[in-house]
Coordinates of C-alpha atoms in Angstrom, one line a residue:
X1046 CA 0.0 0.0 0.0
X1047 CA 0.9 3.7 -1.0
X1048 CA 2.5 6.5 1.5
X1049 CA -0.5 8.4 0.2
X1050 CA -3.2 5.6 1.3
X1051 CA -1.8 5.0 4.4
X1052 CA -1.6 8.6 5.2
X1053 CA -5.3 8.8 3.8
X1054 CA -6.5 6.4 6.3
X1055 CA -4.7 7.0 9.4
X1056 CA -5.6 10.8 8.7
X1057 CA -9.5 10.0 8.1
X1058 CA -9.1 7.5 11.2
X1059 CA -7.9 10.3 13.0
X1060 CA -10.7 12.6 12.4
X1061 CA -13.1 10.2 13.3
X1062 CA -11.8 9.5 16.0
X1063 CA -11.7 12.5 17.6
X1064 CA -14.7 13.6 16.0
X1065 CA -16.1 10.7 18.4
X1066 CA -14.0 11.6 21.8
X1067 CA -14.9 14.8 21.5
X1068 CA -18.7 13.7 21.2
X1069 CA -18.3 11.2 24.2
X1070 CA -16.5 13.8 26.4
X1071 CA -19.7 16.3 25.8
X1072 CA -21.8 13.6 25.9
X1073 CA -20.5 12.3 29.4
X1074 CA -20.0 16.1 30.7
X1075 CA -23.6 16.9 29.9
X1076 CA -24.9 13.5 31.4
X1077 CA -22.7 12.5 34.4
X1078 CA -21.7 15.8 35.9
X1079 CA -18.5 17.7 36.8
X1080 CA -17.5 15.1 39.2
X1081 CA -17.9 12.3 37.7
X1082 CA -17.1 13.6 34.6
X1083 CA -13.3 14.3 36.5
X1084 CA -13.3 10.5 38.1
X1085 CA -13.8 9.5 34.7
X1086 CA -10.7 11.8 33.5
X1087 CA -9.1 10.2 36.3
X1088 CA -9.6 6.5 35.7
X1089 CA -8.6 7.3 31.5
X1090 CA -5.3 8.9 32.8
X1091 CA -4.6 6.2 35.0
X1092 CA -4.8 3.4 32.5
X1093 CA -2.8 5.9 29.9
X1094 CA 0.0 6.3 32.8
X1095 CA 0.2 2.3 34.0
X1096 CA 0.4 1.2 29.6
X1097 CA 3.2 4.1 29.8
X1098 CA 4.9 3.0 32.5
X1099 CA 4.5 -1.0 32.2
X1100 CA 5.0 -1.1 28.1
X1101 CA 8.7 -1.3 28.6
X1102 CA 7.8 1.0 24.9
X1103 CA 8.1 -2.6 23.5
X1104 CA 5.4 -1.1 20.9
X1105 CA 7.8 1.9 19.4
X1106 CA 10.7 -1.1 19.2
X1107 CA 8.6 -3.2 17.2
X1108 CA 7.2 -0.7 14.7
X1109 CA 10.8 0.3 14.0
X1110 CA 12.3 -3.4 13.8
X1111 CA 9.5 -4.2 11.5
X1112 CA 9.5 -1.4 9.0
X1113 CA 13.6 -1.1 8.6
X1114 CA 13.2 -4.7 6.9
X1115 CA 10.4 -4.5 4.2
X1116 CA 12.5 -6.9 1.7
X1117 CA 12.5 -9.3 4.2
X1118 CA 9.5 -10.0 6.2
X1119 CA 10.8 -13.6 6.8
X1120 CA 12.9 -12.3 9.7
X1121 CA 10.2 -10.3 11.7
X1122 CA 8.1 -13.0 13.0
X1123 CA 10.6 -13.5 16.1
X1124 CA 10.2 -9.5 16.7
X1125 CA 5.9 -10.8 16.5
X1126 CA 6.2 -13.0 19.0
X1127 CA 8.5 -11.7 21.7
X1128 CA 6.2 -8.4 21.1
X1129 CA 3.0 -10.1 21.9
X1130 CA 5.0 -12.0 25.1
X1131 CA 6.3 -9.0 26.2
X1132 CA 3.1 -6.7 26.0
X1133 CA 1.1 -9.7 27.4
X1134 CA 3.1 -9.8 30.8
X1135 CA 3.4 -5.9 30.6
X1136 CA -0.4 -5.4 30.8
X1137 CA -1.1 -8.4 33.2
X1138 CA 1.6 -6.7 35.7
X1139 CA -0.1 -3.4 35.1
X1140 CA -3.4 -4.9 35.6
X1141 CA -2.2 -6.3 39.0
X1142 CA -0.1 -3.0 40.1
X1143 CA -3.5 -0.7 39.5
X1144 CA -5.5 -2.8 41.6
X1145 CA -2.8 -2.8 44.2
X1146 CA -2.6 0.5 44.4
X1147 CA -6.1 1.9 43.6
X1148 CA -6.6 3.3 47.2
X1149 CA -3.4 5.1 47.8
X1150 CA -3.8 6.6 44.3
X1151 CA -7.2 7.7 45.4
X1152 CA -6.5 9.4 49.1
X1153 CA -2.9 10.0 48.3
X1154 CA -2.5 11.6 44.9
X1155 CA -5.7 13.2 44.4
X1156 CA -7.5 13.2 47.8
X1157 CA -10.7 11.6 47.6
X1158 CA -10.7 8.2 48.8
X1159 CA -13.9 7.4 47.4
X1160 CA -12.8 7.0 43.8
X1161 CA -10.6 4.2 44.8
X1162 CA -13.2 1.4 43.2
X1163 CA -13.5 3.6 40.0
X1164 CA -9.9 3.9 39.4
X1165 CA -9.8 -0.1 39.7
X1166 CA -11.7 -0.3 36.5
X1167 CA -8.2 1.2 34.8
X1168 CA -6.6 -2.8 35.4
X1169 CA -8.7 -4.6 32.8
X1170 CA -8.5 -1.4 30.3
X1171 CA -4.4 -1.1 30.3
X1172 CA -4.1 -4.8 29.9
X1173 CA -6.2 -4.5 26.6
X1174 CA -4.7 -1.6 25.5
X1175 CA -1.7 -3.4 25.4
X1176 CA -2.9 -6.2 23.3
X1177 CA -4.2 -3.6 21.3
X1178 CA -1.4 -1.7 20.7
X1179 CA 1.2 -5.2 20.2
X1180 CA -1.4 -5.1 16.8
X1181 CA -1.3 -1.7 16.2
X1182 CA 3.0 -2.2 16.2
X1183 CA 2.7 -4.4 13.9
X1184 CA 0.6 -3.4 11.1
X1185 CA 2.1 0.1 11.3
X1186 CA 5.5 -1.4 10.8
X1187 CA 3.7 -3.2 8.1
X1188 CA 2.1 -0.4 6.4
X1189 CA -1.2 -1.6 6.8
X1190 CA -2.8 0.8 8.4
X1191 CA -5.9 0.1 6.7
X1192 CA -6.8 -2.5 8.2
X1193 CA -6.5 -0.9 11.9
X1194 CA -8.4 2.1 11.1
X1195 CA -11.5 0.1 9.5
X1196 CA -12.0 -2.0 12.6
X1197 CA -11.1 0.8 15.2
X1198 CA -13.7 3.0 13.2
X1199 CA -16.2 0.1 14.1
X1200 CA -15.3 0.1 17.3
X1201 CA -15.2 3.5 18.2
X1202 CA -18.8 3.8 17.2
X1203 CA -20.0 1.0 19.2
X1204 CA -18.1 2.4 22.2
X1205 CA -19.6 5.6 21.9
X1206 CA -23.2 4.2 21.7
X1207 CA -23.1 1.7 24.6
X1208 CA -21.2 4.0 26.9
X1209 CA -23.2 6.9 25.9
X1210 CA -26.3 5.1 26.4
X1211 CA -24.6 3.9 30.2
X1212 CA -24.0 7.4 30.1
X1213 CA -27.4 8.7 29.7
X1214 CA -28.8 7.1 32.9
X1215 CA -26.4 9.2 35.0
X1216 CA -24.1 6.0 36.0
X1217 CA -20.5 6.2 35.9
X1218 CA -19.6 2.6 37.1
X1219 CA -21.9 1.7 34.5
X1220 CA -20.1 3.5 31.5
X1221 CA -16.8 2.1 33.2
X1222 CA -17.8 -1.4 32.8
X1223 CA -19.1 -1.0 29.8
X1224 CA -15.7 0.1 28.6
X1225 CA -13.8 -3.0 30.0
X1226 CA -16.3 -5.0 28.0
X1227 CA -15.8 -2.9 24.5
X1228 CA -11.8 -3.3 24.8
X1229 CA -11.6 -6.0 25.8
X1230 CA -13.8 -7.4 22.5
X1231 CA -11.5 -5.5 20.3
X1232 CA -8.2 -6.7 22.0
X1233 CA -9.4 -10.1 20.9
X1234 CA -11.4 -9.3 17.3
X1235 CA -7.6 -7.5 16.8
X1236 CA -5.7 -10.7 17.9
X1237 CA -7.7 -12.7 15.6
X1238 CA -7.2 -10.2 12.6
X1239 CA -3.2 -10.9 13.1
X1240 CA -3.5 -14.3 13.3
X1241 CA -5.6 -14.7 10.3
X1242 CA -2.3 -12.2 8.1
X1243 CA 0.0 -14.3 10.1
X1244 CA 1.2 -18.2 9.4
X1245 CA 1.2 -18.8 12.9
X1246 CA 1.1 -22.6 12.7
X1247 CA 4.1 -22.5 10.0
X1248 CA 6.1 -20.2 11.8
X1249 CA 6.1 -21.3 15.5
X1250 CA 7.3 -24.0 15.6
X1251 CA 10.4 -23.6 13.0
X1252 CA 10.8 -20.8 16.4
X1253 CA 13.5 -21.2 19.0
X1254 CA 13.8 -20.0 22.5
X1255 CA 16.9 -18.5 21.6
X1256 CA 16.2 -16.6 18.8
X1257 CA 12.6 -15.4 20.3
X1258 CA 14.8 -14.5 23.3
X1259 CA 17.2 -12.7 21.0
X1260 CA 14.6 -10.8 19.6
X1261 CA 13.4 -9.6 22.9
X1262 CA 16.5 -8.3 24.1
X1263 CA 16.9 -6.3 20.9
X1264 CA 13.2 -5.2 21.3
X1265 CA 13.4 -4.1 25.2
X1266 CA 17.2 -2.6 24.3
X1267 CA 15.4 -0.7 21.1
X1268 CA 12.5 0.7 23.8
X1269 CA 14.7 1.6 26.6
X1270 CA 15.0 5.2 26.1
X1271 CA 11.3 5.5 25.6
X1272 CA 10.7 3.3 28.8
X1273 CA 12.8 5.6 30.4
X1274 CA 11.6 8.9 29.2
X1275 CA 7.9 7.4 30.1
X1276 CA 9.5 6.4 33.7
X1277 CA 10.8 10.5 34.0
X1278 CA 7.4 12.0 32.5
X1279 CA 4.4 10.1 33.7
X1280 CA 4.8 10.6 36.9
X1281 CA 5.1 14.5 36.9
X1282 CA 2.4 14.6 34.7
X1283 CA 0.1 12.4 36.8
X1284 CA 1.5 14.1 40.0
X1285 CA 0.6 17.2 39.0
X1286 CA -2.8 16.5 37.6
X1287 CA -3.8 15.1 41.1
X1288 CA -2.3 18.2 42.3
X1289 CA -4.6 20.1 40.3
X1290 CA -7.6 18.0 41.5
X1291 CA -6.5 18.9 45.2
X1292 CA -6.6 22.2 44.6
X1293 CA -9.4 22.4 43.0
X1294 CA -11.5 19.3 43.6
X1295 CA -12.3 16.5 41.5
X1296 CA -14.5 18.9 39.1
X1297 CA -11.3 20.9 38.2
X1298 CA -9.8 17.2 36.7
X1299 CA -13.3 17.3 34.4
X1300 CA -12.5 21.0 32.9
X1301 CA -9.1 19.3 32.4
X1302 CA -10.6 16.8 30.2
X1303 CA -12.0 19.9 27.9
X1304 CA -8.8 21.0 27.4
X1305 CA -7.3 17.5 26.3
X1306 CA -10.7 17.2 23.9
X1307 CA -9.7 20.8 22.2
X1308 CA -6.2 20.0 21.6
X1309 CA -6.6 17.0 20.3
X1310 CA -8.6 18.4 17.3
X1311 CA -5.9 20.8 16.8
X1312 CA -3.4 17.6 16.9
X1313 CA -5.2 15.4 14.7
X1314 CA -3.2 15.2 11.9
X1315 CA 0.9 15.2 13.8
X1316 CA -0.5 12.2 15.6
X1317 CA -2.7 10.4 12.7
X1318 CA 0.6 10.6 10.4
X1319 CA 3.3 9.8 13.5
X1320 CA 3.2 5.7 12.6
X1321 CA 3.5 6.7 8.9
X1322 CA 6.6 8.9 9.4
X1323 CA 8.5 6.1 11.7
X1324 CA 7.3 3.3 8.7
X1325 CA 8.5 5.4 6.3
X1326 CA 11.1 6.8 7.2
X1327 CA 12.6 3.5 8.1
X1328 CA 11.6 1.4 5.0
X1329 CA 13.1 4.4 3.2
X1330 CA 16.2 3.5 4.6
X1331 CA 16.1 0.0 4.2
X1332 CA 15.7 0.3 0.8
X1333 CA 18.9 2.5 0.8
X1334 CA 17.7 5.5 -0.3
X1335 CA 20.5 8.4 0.2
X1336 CA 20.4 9.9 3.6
X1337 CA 20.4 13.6 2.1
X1338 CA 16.9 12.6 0.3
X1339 CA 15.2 11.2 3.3
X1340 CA 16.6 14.1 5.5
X1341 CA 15.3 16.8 3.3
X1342 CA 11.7 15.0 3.0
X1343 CA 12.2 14.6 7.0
X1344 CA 12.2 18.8 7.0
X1345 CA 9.6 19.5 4.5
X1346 CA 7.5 16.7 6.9
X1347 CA 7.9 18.4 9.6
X1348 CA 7.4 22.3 8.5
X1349 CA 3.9 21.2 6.6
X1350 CA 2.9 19.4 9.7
X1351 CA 3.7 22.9 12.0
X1352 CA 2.0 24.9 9.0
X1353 CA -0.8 22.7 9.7
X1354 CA -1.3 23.0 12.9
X1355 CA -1.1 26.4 13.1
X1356 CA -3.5 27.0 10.9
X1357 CA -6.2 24.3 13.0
X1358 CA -5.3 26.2 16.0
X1359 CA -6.6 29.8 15.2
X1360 CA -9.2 28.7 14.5
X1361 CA -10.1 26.6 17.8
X1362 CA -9.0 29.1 19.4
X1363 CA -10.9 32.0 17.6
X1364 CA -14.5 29.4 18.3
X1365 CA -13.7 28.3 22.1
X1366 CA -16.4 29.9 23.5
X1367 CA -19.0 28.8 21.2
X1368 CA -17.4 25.3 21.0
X1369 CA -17.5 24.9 24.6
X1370 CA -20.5 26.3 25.1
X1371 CA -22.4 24.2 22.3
X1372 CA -20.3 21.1 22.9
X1373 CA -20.0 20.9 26.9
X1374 CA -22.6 23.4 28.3
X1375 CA -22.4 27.0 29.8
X1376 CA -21.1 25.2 33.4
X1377 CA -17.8 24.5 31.5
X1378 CA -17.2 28.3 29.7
X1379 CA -14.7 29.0 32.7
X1380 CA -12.2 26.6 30.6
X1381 CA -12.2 28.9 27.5
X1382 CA -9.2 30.9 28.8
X1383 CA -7.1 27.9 29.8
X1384 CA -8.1 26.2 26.5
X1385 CA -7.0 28.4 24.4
X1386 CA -3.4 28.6 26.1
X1387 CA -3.3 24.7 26.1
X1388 CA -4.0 25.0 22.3
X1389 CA -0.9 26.9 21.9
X1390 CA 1.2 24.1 23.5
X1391 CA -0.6 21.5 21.5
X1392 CA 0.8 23.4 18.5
X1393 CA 4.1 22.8 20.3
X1394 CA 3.7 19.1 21.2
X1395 CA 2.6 18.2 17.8
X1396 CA 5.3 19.5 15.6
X1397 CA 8.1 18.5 18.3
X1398 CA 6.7 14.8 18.5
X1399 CA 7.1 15.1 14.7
X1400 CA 10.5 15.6 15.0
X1401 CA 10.9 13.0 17.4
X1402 CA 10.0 10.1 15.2
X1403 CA 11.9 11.3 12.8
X1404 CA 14.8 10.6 15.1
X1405 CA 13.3 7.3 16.1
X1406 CA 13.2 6.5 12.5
X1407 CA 16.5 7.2 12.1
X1408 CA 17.3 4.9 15.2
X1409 CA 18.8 7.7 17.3
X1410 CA 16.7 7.1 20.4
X1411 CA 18.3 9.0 22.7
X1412 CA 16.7 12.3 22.0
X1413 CA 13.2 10.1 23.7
X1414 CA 14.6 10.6 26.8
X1415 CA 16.6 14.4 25.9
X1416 CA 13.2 15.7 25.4
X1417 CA 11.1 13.9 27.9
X1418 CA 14.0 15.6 30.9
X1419 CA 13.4 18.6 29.4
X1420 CA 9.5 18.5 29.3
X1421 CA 9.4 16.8 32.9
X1422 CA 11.8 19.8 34.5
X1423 CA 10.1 22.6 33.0
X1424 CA 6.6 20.9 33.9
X1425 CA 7.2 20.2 37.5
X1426 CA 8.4 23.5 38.3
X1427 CA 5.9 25.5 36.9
X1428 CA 3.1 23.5 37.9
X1429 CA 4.6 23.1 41.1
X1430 CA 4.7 27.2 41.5
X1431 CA 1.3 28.0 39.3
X1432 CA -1.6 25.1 39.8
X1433 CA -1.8 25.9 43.4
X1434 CA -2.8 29.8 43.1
X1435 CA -4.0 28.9 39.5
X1436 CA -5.5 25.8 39.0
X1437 CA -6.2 25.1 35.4
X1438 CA -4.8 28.5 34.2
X1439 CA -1.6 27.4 35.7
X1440 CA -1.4 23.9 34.5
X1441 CA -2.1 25.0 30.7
X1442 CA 0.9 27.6 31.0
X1443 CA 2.9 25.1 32.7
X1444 CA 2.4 22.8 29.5
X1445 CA 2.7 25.5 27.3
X1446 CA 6.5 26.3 28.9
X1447 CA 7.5 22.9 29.0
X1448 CA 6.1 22.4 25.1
X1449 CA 7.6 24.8 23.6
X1450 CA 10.6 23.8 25.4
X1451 CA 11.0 20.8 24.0
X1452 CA 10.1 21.8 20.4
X1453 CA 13.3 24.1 20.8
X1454 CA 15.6 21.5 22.2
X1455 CA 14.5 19.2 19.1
X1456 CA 15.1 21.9 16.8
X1457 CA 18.8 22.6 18.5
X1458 CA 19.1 18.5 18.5
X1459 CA 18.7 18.6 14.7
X1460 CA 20.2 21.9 13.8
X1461 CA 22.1 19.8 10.6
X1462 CA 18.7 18.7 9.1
X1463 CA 16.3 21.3 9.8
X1464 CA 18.3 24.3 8.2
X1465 CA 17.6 28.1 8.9
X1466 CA 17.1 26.8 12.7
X1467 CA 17.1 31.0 13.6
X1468 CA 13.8 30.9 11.6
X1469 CA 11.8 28.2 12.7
X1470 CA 12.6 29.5 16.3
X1471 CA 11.5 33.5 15.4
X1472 CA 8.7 32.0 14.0
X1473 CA 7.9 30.1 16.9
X1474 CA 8.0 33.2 19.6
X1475 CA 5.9 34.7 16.7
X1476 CA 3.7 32.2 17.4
X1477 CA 3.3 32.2 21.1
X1478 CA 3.0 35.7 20.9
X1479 CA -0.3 35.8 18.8
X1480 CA -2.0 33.0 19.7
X1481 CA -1.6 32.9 23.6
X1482 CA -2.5 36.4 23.3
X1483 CA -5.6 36.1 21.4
X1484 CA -8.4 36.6 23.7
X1485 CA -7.0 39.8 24.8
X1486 CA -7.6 40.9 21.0
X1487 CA -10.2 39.4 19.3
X1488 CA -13.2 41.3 19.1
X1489 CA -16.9 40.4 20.4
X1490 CA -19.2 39.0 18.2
X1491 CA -19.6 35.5 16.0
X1492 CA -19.5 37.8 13.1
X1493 CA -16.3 39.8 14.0
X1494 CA -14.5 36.7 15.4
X1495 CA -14.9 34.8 12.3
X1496 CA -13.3 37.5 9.9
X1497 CA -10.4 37.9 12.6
X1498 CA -9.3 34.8 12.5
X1499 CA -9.8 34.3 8.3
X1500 CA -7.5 37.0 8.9
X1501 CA -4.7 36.0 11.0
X1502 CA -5.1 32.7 9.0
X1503 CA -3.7 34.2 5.8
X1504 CA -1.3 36.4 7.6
X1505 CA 0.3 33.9 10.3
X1506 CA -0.2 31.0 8.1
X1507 CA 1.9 32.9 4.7
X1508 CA 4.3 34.2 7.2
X1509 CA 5.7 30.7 8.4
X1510 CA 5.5 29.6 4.9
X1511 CA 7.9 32.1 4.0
X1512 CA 9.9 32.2 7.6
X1513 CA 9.6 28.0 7.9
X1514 CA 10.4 27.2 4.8
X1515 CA 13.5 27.9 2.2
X1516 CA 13.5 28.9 -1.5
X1517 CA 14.1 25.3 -2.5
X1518 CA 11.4 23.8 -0.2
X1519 CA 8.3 26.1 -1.0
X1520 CA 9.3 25.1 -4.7
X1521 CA 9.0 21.2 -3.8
X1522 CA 6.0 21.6 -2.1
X1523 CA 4.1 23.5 -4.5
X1524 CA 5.5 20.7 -7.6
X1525 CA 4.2 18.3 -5.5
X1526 CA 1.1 20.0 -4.5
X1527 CA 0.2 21.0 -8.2
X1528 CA 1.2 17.2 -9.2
X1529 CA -1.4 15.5 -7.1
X1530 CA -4.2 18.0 -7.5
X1531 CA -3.6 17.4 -11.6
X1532 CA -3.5 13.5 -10.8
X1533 CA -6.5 13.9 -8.5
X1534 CA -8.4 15.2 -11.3
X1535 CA -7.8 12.6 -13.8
X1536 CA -8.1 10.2 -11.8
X1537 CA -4.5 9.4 -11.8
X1538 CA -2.7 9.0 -8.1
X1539 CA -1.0 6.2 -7.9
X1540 CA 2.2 4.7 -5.8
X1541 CA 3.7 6.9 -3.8
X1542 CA 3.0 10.8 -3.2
X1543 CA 5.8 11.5 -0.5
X1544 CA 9.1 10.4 -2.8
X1545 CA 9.5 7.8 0.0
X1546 CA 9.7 3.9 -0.6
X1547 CA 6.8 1.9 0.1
X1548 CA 7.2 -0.9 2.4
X1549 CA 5.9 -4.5 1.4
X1550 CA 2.3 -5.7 2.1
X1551 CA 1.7 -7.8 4.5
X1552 CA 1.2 -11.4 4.0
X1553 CA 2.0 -14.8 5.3
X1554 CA 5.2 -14.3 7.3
X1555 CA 7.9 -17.6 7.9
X1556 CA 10.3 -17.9 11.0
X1557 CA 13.8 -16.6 10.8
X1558 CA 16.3 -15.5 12.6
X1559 CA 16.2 -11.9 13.7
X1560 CA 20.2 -11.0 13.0
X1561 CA 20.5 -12.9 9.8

């Protein structure tokens, strides 16, 4: 499958996906209430923070290891099996630790010891999002992401149906269980898709303990640096959200939630392309294209995606009110202000992670861990100093700081590749300057708004064209632009749209040994 299809689904996937989470989250503020709404935040945090922590980023390693060999898809089956061992165990353990600790976590981190048998429910949900993301690995490496995103599609409708209909009769363990119960079914329908691409009963037992064990080492050593970013990160971040629920009671943790729904519309597309720039990337190189081609498409990647982004962000920011409002209900307007600064450092987040996997798909791992220091000491001590006098104001500006942090340090990491680094960075305080300070200027009325922020589109969004990008670049993207419009029109687009190789389809896959 095409760069360009793959792209196309994960991208559509994306949209519907968020297109749904946003829904739910509305649906749930609107139906369960500020509190439970938060113990719900709560118990999605903790399951995201236990698969982060447990994961041993065994997932990341086996996208990699599976992409960088699409000639020879003989020798990834070890790297499919250790995977699925490893992930297994990771989300049994994590299973085990959440229940463990449920009531600590409860009175300890955020203070109300009543949630304790809601945040249990976070056991059985980490241990399927393991299995399901040991499939996701795969088929990502694969290039296959069409598969994924039709099922996940499926099951993202069914979720929001049943839960909201759990929803609508006001009872949260109710919606909780019926979540277990939905991913748990897709863990397994995902399991069997695998096993139906895969030659299991060829393959296993042509497998030995040594090479399986092999493959595992090289998986766990591959994931370290994410494991350990996750092990500096997760906790700060999960600290200081129960900090924030201290402060302001388990309600505040629900307006947090608001926030996470609005940036993630304005991060859809950085995230639904992430797994296609890894797979890529690294079957790009395993086909042995030059290094200065793949670096240069690696740039222009990255300065579309921030382009983007930008571009999504004005105008979430420019419709906060009315999308909160519509979306959540007047109770929830207070978040508008802290939304719109936590939109800000989703632009951040999104074009930094960007630049990330571009590292990752280069196999230089150690920037994982670079950037997740950098985020972790810039987050703790600004949340540390703001949430307490500023609840949610101070946690978005804590995030903003530590954001744009990191997409500094990635552009300093990679001053070789991403020339005209002075640039980027102008345009990036540019940035921050206009859009964190946007309330103060947009005027009052739909009407008004609406023109303001056509307005800033066109002005901010030509001015990093022409900051972000050099001579040579804008002329590359604007062939390639005009090329697949003119295909698009006759009906033409075929192979691949990026200039990067395609990786092989995937079919039945033999043993072999991983270092062959």
């Amino acid at each position: 499958m095409s760069d360009l299809a793959n792209i196309g689904w994960m991208g559509g996937l994306a949209i519907y996906q968020r297109v749904i989470g946003t829904l739910g989250s509305a649906l749930f503020a609107r139906t369960l209430g500020a509190t439970d709404f938060g113990v719900l935040t709560i118990v999605n945090t903790t399951t995201s923070s236990a698969y982060g922590l447990f994961r041993l980023s065994v997932d990341a390693s086996l996208q990699v290891e599976v992409a960088s060999r699409p000639d020879r898809v003989q020798q990834t089956l070890p790297y499919v099996f250790a995977g699925m061992v490893l992930l297994g165990i990771a989300g049994a353990l994590a299973w085990m630790a959440v229940l463990m600790s449920a009531k600590w976590v409860a009175g300890s981190v955020y203070g109300s010891a009543p949630i304790a048998p809601m945040l249990q429910f976070a056991g059985p949900l980490v241990f399927a999002q393991c299995l399901c993301q040991f499939v996701y690995a795969v088929l990502a490496g694969a290039n296959r992401f069409d598969i994924y995103a039709r099922w996940t599609m499926a099951v993202s409708t069914i979720g929001l149906i049943t839960s909201g209909a759990a929803a609508w009769w006001g009872n949260l363990q109710l919606v909780l269980m019926v979540m277990v119960v939905t991913q748990m079914i897709n863990a397994v329908v995902l399991l069997r898709v695998l096993t139906v691409l895969i030659d299991w009963k060829a393959g296993i037992p042509s497998l030995s303990v040594s090479v399986v064990f092999a493959a595992a080492r090289t998986l766990l050593r591959t994931g370290l640096p994410y494991y350990a970013s996750g092990f500096v990160l997760i906790p700060v971040t999960y600290g200081l959200q129960g900090m924030l629920g201290q402060a302001g009671g388990i309600e505040a943790v629900g307006y947090q939630r608001i926030l996470i729904a609005m940036c993630s519309v304005v991060g859809f597309l950085p995230h639904s392309i992430a797994g296609v720039v890894v797979s890529s990337l690294a079957a790009a190189r395993g086909h042995g294209q030059p290094t200065d081609t793949i670096d240069r498409q690696a740039a222009i990647t990255l300065k579309l995606i921030w382009l983007a982004t930008v571009i999504v962000a004005i105008a979430v920011i420019a419709a906060m009110p009315w999308l909160i409002g519509l979306l959540f209900g007047a109770p929830y307007l207070p978040a508008t202000g802290p939304a719109r600064v936590a939109c800000v450092a989703a632009v951040f987040a999104s074009v930094g992670q960007v630049g990330i996997q571009d590292s990752v798909a280069a196999r230089r791992f150690g920037i994982v861990l670079k950037m997740a220091v950098v985020h972790a000491i810039v987050f703790l001590l600004l949340g540390v100093a703001l949430i307490p006098e500023n609840l949610l104001f101070g946690y978005a500006i804590a995030e903003l700081a530590a954001h744009g942090c990191v997409l500094v340090a990635v552009l300093v990491e990679q001053r070789a590749r991403y020339k005209g680094r002075r640039s980027a960075l102008a345009a990036c305080i540019v940035l921050t300057a206009l859009l964190a300070t946007s309330p103060l200027w947009f005027p009052s009325g739909a009407a008004a708004v609406a023109i303001s922020a056509l307005v800033l589109e066109v002005i901010l969004g030509g001015l990093l064209f022409f900051v972000l990008f050099s001579d040579a670049e804008r002329a590359v993207v604007l062939r390639r632009m005009s090329t697949i419009l003119r295909k698009r029109r006759t009906g033409r687009v075929k192979g691949n749209a990026t200039g990067l190789a395609d990786t092989t389809p995937l079919r039945r896959w033999p043993s072999g040994d991983p270092h062959a």
